[in-house]
Structure formats: structure tokens, C-alpha cells
Tab-separated table of C-alpha atoms and ligand atoms in Angstrom:
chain	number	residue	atom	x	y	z
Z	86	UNK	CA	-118.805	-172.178	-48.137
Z	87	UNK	CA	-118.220	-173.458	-51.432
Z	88	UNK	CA	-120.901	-173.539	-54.217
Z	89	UNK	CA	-123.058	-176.883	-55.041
Z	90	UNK	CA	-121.564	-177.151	-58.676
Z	91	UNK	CA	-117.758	-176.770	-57.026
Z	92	UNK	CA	-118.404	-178.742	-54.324
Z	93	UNK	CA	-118.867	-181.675	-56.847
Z	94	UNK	CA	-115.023	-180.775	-57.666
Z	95	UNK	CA	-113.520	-180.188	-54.356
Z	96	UNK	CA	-114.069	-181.376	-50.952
Z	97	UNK	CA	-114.565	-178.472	-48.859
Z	98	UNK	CA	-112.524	-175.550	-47.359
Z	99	UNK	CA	-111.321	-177.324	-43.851
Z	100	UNK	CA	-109.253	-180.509	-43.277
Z	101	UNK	CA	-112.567	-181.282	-41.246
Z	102	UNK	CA	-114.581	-181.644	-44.580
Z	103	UNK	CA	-111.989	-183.210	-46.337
Z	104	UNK	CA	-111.788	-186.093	-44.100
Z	105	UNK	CA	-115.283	-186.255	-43.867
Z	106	UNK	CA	-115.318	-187.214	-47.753
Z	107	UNK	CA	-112.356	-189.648	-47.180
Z	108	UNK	CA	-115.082	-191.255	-44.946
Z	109	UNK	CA	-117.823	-191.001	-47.737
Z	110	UNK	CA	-115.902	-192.493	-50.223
Z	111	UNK	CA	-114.779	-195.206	-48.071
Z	112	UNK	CA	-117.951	-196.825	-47.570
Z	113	UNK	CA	-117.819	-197.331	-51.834
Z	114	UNK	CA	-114.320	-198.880	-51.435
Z	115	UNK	CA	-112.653	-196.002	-52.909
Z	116	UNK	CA	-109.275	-194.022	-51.228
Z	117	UNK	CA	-108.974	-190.942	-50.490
Z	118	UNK	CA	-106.119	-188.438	-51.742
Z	119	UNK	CA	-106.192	-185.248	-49.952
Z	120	UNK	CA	-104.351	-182.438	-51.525
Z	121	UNK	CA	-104.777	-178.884	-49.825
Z	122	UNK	CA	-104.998	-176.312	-52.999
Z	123	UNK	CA	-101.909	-173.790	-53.410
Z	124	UNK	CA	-99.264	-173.777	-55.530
Z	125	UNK	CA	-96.285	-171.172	-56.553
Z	126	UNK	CA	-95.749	-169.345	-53.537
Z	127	UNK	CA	-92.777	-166.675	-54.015
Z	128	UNK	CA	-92.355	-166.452	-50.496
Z	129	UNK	CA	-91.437	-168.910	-47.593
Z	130	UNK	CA	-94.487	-167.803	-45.257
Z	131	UNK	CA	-97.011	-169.357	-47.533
Z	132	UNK	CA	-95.270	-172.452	-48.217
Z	133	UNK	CA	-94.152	-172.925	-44.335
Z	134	UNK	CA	-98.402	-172.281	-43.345
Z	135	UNK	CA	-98.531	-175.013	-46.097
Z	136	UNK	CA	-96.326	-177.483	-44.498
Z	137	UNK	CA	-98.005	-177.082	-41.090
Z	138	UNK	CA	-101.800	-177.238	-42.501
Z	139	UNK	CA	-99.883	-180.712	-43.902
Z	140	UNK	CA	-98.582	-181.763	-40.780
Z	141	UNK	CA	-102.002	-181.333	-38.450
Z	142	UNK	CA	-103.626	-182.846	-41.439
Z	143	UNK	CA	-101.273	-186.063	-41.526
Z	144	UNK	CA	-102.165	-186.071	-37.101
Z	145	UNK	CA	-105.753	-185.741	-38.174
Z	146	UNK	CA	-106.092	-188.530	-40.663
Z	147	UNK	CA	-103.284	-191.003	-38.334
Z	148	UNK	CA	-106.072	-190.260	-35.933
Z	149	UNK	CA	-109.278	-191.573	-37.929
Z	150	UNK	CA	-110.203	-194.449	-38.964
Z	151	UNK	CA	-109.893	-193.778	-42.854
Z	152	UNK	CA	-108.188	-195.180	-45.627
Z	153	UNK	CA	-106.437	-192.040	-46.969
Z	154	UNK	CA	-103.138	-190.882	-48.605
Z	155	UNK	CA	-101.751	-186.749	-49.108
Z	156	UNK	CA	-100.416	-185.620	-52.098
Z	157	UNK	CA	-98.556	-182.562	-51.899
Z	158	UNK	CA	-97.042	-179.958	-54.739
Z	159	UNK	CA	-93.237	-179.362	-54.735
Z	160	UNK	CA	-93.872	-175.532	-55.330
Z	161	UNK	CA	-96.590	-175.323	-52.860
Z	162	UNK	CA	-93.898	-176.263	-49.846
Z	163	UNK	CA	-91.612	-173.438	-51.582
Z	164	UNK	CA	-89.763	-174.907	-54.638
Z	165	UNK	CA	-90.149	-171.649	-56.483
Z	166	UNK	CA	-88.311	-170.694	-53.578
Z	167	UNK	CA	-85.781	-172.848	-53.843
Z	168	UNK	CA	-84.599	-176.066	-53.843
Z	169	UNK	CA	-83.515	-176.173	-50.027
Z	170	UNK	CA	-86.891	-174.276	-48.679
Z	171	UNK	CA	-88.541	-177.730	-50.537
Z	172	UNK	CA	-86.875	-179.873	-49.076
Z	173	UNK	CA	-86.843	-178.431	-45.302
Z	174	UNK	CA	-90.707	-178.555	-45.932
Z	175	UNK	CA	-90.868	-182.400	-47.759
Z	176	UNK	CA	-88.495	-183.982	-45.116
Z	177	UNK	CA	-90.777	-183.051	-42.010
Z	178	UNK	CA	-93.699	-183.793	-43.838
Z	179	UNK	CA	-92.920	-187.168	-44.968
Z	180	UNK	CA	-91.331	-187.603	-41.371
Z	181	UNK	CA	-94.943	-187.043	-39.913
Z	182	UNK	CA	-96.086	-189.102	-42.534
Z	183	UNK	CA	-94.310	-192.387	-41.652
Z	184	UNK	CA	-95.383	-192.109	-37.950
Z	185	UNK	CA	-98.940	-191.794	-38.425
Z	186	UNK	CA	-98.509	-194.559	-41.157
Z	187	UNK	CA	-100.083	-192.648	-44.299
Z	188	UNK	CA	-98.543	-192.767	-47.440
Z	189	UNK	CA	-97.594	-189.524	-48.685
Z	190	UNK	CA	-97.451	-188.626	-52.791
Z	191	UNK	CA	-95.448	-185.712	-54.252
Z	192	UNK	CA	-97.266	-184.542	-57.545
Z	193	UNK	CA	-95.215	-183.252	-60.400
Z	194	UNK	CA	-95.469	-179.975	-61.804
Z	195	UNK	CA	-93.700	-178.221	-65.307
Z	196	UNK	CA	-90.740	-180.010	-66.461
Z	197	UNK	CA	-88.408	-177.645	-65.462
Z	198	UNK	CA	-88.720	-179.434	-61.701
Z	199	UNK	CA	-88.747	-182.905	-62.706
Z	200	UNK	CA	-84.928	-183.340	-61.741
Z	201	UNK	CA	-85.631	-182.004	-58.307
Z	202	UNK	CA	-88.506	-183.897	-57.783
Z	203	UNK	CA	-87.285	-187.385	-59.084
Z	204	UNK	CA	-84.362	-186.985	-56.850
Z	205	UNK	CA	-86.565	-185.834	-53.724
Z	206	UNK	CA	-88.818	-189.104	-54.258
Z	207	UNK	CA	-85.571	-191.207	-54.360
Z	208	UNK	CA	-83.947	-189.987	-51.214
Z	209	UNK	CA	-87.442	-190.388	-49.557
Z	210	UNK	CA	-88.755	-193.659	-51.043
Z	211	UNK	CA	-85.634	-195.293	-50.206
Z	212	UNK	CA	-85.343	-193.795	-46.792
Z	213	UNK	CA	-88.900	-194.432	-45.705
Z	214	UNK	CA	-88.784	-198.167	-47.309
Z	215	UNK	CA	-91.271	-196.853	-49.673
Z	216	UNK	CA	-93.891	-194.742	-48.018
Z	217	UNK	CA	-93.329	-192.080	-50.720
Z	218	UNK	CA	-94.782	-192.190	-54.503
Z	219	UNK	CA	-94.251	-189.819	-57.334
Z	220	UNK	CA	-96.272	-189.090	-60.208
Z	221	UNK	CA	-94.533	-189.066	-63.808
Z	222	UNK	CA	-95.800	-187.598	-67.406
Z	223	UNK	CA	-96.378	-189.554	-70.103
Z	224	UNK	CA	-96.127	-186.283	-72.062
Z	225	UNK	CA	-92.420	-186.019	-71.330
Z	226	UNK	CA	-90.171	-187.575	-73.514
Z	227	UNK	CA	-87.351	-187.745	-71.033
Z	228	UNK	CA	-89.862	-190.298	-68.763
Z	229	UNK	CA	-88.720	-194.052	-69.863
Z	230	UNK	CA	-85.484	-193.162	-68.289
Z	231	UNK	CA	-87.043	-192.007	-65.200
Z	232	UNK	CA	-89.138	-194.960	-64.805
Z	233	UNK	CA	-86.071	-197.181	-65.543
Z	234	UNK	CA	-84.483	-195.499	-62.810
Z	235	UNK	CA	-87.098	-195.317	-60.371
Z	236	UNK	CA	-88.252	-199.498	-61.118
Z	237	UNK	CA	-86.088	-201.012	-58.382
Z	238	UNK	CA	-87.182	-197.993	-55.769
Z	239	UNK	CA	-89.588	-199.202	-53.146
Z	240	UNK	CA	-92.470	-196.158	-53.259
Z	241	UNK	CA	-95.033	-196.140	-56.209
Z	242	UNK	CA	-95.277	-194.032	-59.488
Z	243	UNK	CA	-98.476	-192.654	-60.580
Z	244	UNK	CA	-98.589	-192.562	-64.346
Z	245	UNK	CA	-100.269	-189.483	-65.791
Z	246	UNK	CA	-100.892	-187.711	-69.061
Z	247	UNK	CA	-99.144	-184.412	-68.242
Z	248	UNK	CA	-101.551	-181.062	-66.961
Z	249	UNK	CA	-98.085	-178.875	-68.199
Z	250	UNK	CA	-97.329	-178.489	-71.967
Z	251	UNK	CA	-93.675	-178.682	-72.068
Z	252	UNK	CA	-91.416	-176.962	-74.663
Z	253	UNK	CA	-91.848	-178.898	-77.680
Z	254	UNK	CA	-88.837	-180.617	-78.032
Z	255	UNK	CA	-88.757	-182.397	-74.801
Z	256	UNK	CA	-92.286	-183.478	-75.089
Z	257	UNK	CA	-95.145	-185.361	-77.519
Z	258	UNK	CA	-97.696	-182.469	-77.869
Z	259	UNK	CA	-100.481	-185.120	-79.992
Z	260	UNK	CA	-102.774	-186.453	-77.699
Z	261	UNK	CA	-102.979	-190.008	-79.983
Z	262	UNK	CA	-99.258	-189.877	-79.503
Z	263	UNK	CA	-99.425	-189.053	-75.942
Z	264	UNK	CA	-102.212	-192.157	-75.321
Z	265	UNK	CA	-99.628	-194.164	-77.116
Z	266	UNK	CA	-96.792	-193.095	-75.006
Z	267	UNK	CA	-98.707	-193.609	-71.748
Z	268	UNK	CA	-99.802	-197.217	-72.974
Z	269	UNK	CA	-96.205	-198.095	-73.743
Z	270	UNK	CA	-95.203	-196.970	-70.224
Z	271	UNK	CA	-97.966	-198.823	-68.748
Z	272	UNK	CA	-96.511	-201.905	-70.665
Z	273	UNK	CA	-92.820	-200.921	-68.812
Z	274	UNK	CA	-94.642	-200.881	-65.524
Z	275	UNK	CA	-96.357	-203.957	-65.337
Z	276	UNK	CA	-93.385	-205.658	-66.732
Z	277	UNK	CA	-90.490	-204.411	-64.371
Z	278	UNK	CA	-92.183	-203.043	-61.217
Z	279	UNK	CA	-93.127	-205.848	-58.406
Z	280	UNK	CA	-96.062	-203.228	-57.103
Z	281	UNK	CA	-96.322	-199.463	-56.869
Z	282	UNK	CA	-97.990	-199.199	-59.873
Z	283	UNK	CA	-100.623	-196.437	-59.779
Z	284	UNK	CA	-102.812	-195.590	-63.316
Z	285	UNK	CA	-103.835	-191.963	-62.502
Z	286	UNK	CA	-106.287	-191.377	-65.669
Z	287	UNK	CA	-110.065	-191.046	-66.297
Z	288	UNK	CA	-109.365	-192.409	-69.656
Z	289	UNK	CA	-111.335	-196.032	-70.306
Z	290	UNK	CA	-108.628	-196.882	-73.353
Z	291	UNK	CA	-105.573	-195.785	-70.509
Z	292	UNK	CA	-108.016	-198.203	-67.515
Z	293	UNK	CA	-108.886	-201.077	-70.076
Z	294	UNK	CA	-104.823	-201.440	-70.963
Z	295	UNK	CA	-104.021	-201.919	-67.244
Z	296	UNK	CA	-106.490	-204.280	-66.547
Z	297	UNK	CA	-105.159	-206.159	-69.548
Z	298	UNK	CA	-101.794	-206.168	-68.473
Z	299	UNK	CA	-102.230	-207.121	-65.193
Z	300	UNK	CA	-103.763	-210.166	-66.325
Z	301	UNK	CA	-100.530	-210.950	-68.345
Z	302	UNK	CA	-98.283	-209.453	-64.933
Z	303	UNK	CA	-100.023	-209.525	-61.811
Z	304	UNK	CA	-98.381	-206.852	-61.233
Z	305	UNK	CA	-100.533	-205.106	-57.899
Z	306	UNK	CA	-101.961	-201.704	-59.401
Z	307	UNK	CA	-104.288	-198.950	-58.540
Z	308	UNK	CA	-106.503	-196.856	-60.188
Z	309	UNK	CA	-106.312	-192.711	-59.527
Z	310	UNK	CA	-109.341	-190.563	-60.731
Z	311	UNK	CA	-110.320	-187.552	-59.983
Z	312	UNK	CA	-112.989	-185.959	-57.417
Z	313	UNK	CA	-115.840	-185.125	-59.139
Z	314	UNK	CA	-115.088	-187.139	-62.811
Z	315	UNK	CA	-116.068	-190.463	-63.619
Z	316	UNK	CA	-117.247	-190.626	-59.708
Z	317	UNK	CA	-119.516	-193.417	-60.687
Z	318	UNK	CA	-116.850	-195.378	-62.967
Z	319	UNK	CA	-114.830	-194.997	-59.704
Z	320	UNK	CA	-117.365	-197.168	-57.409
Z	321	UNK	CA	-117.737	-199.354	-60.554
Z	322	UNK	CA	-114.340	-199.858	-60.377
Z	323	UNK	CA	-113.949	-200.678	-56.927
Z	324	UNK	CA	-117.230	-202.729	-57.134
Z	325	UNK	CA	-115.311	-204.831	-59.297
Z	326	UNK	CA	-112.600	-205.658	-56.985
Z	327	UNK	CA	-110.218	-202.792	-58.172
Z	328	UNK	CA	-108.075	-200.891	-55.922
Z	329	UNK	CA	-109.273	-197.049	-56.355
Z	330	UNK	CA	-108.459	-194.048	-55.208
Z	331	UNK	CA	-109.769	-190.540	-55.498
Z	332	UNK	CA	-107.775	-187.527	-55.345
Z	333	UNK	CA	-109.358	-184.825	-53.329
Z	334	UNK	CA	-108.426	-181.428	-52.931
Z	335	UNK	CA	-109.854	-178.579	-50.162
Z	336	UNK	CA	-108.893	-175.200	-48.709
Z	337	UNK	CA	-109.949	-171.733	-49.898
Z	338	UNK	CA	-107.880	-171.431	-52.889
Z	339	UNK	CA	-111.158	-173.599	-54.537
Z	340	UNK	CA	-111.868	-171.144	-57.439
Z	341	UNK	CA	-109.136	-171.282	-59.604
Z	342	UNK	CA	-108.742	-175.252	-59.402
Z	343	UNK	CA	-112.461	-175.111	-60.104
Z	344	UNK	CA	-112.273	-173.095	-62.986
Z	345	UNK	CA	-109.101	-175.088	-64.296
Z	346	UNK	CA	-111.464	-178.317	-63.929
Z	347	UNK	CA	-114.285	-176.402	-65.759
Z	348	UNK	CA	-111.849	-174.994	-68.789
Z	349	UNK	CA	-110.200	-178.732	-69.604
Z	350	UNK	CA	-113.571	-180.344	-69.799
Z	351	UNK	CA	-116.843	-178.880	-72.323
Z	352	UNK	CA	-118.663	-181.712	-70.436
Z	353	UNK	CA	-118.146	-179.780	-67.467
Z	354	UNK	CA	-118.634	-176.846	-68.435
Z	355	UNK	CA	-121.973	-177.379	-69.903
Z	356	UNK	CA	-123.081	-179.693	-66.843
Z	357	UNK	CA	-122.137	-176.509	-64.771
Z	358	UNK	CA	-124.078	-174.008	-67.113
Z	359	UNK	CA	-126.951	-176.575	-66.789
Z	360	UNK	CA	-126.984	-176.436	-63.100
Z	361	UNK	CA	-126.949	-172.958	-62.744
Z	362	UNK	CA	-129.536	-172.258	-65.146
Z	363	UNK	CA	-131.569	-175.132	-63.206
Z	364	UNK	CA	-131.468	-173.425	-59.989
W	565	FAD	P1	-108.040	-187.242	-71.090
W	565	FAD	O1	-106.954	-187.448	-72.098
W	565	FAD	O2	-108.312	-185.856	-70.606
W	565	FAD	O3	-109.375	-187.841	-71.648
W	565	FAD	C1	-109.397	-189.143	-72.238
W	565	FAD	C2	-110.767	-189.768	-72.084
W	565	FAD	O4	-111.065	-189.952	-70.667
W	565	FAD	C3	-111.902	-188.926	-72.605
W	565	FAD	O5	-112.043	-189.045	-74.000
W	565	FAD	C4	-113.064	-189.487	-71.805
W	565	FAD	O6	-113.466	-190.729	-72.347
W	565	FAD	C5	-112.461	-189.746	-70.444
W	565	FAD	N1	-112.653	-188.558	-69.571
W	565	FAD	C6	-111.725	-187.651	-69.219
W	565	FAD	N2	-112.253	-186.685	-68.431
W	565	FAD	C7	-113.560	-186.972	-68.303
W	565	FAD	C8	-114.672	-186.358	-67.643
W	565	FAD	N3	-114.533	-185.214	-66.975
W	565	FAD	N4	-115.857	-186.949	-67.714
W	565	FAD	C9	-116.034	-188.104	-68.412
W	565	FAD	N5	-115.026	-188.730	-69.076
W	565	FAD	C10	-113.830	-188.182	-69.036
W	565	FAD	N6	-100.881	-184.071	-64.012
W	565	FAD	C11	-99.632	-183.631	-63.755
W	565	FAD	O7	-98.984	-183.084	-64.651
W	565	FAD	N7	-99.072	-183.780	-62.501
W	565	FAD	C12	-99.720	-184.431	-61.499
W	565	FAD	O8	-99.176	-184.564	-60.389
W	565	FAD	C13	-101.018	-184.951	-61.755
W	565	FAD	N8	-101.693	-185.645	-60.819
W	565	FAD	C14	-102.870	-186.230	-61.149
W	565	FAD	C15	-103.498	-187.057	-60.216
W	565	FAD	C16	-104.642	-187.756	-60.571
W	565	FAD	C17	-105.288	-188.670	-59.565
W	565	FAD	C18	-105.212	-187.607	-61.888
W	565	FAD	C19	-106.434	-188.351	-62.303
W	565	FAD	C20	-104.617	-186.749	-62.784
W	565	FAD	C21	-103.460	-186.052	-62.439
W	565	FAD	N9	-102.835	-185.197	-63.344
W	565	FAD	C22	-101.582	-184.725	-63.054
W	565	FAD	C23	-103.545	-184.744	-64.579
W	565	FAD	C24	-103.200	-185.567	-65.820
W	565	FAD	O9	-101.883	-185.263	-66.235
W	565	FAD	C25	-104.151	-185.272	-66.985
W	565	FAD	O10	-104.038	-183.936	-67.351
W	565	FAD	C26	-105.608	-185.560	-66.701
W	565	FAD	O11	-105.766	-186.712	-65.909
W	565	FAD	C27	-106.383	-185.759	-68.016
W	565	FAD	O12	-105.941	-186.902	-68.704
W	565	FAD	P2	-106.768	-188.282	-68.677
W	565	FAD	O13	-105.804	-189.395	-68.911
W	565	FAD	O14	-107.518	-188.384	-67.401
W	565	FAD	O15	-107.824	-188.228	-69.841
């Protein structure tokens, strides 16, 4: 059972739960993500029981009636591995993906996997006509030529920040300079993508660009937030006519994504303190 002030954060320990929330959110307008928690397993047995949990998962949610994606981490399938124990876990995955017709993301991790992961997205996104999307760092200096080579790929790119501080040379390390990088990006996006643009940031400045540009583009895009932050920006959002979609994570590896959530954020942390002191 997870806590009341994590459960704002994550949507439960069983695919059960986690669907159930898909379903919740629905009824706002908003999408569901589901990621199950674990990441940088040494050993194949971890990342194989990961695979499977993602394969009943992508049976359960072909099943329901929900509008909801995965997103899965490279070393959570056994990249740290290595690089054929990932992909003998992504290819089935993605397989069962395409036959229950959800989309399936593959979330980026340091920068010493981009390569691997950029190339596992192509080979996918091209194979499955573009029921794959990848997420890319603005934080990454190396990323304008990604997203130049992944703009005529069917499959969609989320745009994020960057969680992993690179080496410094390979990376911006100012936030300012980050913002800017991400809104120049966005600008590339909108301009040579024909859809499969996904804005995966809480930040209004990074939300208020996109809208912008898509009134200059068109270009079809969708907004990616976080369970837990800025929930009520997300209905907002989808109030407005937006396309929205939360990423959700669940399983029993809760605690240390919870306190990760709870260290980036003194918002959180003191809403947290709050709560507990309230109850
Ligand atoms: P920040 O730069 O953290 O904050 C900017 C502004 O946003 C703040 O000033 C505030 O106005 C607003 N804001 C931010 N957080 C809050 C809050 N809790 N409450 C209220 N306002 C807030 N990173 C990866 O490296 N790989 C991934 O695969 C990946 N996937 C992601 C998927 C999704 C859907 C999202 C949303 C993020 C993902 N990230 C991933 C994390 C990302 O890289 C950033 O670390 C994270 O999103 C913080 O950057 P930000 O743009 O949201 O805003």
C-alpha cells in the first residue's frame, strides 16, 4: 500500500491500479503513460520479469477501454546488460505493442546510451510505421543532429529538459541556457516534423512557446506532464482543447522515484512536510 502523500506521485503498486488511474484521468481528457518503476538491473532475471510485467500489461490495457500509452527504460529491459539483452526485451515488447494497438515510448536515460537508444527507436519506428516514440534532451548538445535525423521517421519525439547531468562538455549545464536550447528545438520541431511532436515539460515558458508555434505550424503536438505536478494545469490544458498526457508510473520500487520527485522540487517537499505534519 503506498502512502497518501506518494500516492499523489505514483499510481499504485499493481498494473490493476495503474489502469484504474488511466481511467480517472480519462474522464478529464488527459492520457495515460504507464511506466512500471525499475531501472539498472545488472542481471537478466530482473529485466526479463520486467519485459513480461510489460507484456501482460500491454494485454491488459489492449483489453480496456482506455486511452493509454507505456513508456519503458532501456536499462530496465537489461541495457546495463548489454546491448543485445535490450533489444531481445524491446523487440517483443513493441511486437505486443502493435497488436493490441498501444503506442509504446522508450525513455532516455544518461548520455552514454543515447546511440543505442536513437538507433533502437529507428529500427522500431520505421518497422512499426511509427508506433514507437523516443524522448530526447534538450540538455545534450549532440541533440539538433538527432532530431535532424529522426524528422523524416514516422514515431514521435518527446522533447525534455534532461533528468541526467552529462559530462560538461557534451552538454549546457545553465538552466537559462538549457530553456533556450529546448525553445530552439521546439522551433526545429514545429518547423520540420508533420506530427509526432510531444512537449514533455511542466514548464509554462517551455508550454506557452508550443502553443505559439503551433499557431505559426499546425504542426499536431502533445503536451507530457507529470503524475502528481501541475495535475490541475493538466485538465486546464486539456479543457482547452489540448492533447495531454500524463506519465504514470506503479510497482513496488515507489520509494526511491518518490523521493527523487521530492528532492528536485522544495515545493514538494514542503507540501509533503505539510501533509505529514497535518495528519
Ligand atoms: P523545470 O525546469 O524543472 O521547471 C521549470 C518551471 O516549471 C518551474 O519554474 C515551474 O514554473 C514549473 N514547474 C516545474 N515543476 C513544477 C512543480 N512540481 N510544481 C509546479 N510547477 C512546476 N528526462 C529524461 O532525461 N529522460 C526521460 O525519458 C524523461 N521523460 C520524461 C517524461 C515526462 C512526461 C516528463 C514531464 C519529464 C521527463 N523527463 C525525462 C524529465 C525532464 O528531463 C526534466 O527533468 C523535468 O521535466 C523537469 O523539467 P521541466 O521542463 O518540467 O521544468
Amino acid at each position: 500500500m503506498i502512502p497518501p502523500i506518494a500516492s499523489d506521485f505514483v499510481a499504485g503498486e499493481s498494473p490493476a491500479e495503474a489502469i484504474s488511474h488511466v481511467r480517472h484521468i480519462n474522464r478529464g481528457g488527459v492520457g495515460g503513460i504507464v511506466n512500471l518503476l525499475g531501472e539498472h538491473y545488472e542481471k537478466r532475471p530482473p529485466a526479463d520479469a520486467d519485459r513480461d510485467a510489460y507484456l501482460a500489461l500491454l494485454t491488459d490495457l489492449g483489453r480496456e477501454d482506455v486511452s493509454g500509452s507505456i513508456s519503458v527504460k532501456p536499462s530496465q529491459i537489461g541495457l546495463d546488460v548489454g546491448e543485445g539483452v535490450f533489444e531481445e526485451n524491446l523487440a517483443p515488447i513493441i511486437e505486443r505493442a502493435e497488436e493490441e494497438g498501444v503506442f509504446c515510448w522508450i525513455d532516455m536515460e544518461d548520455h552514454a546510451t543515447t546511440d543505442v537508444t536513437v538507433d533502437a527507436y529507428e529500427r522500431h519506428a520505421t518497422a512499426t510505421d511509427g508506433g514507437v516514440g523516443v524522448c530526447l534532451q534538450a540538455n545534450l548538445k549532440r541533440t539538433p543532429e538527432d532530431l535532424q535525423r529522426l524528422a523524416a521517421l514516422p514515431g514521435k519525439v518527446r522533447l525534455v529538459k534532461g533528468a541526467y547531468p552529462p559530462p560538461k562538455g557534451l552538454s549546457y549545464r545553465d538552466r537559462e541556457r538549457v530553456s533556450e536550447a529546448y525553445e530552439e528545438l521546439l522551433g526545429f520541431m514545429f518547423r520540420e516534423f508533420d506530427a509526432g511532436v510531444a512537449v514533455g515539460s511542466h514548464d509554462p515558458r517551455m508550454i506557452d512557446r508550443a502553443k505559439e508555434l503551433y499557431e505559426e505550424y499546425r504542426t499536431p503536438f502533445e503536451i507530457q506532464m507529470l503524475m502528481g505536478v501541475r495535475t490541475d494545469a493538466q485538465f486546464e490544458l486539456a479543457k482547452e482543447g489540448y492533447a495531454v498526457e500524463q506519465y504514470l508510473p506503479y510497482g513496488n520500487r515507489w520509494p526511491s522515484y518518490f523521493y527523487r520527485r521530492m528532492r528536485e522540487r522544495k515545493e514538494n517537499a514542503a507540501f509533503a512536510l505539510r501533509a505529514i505534519a497535518g495528519s
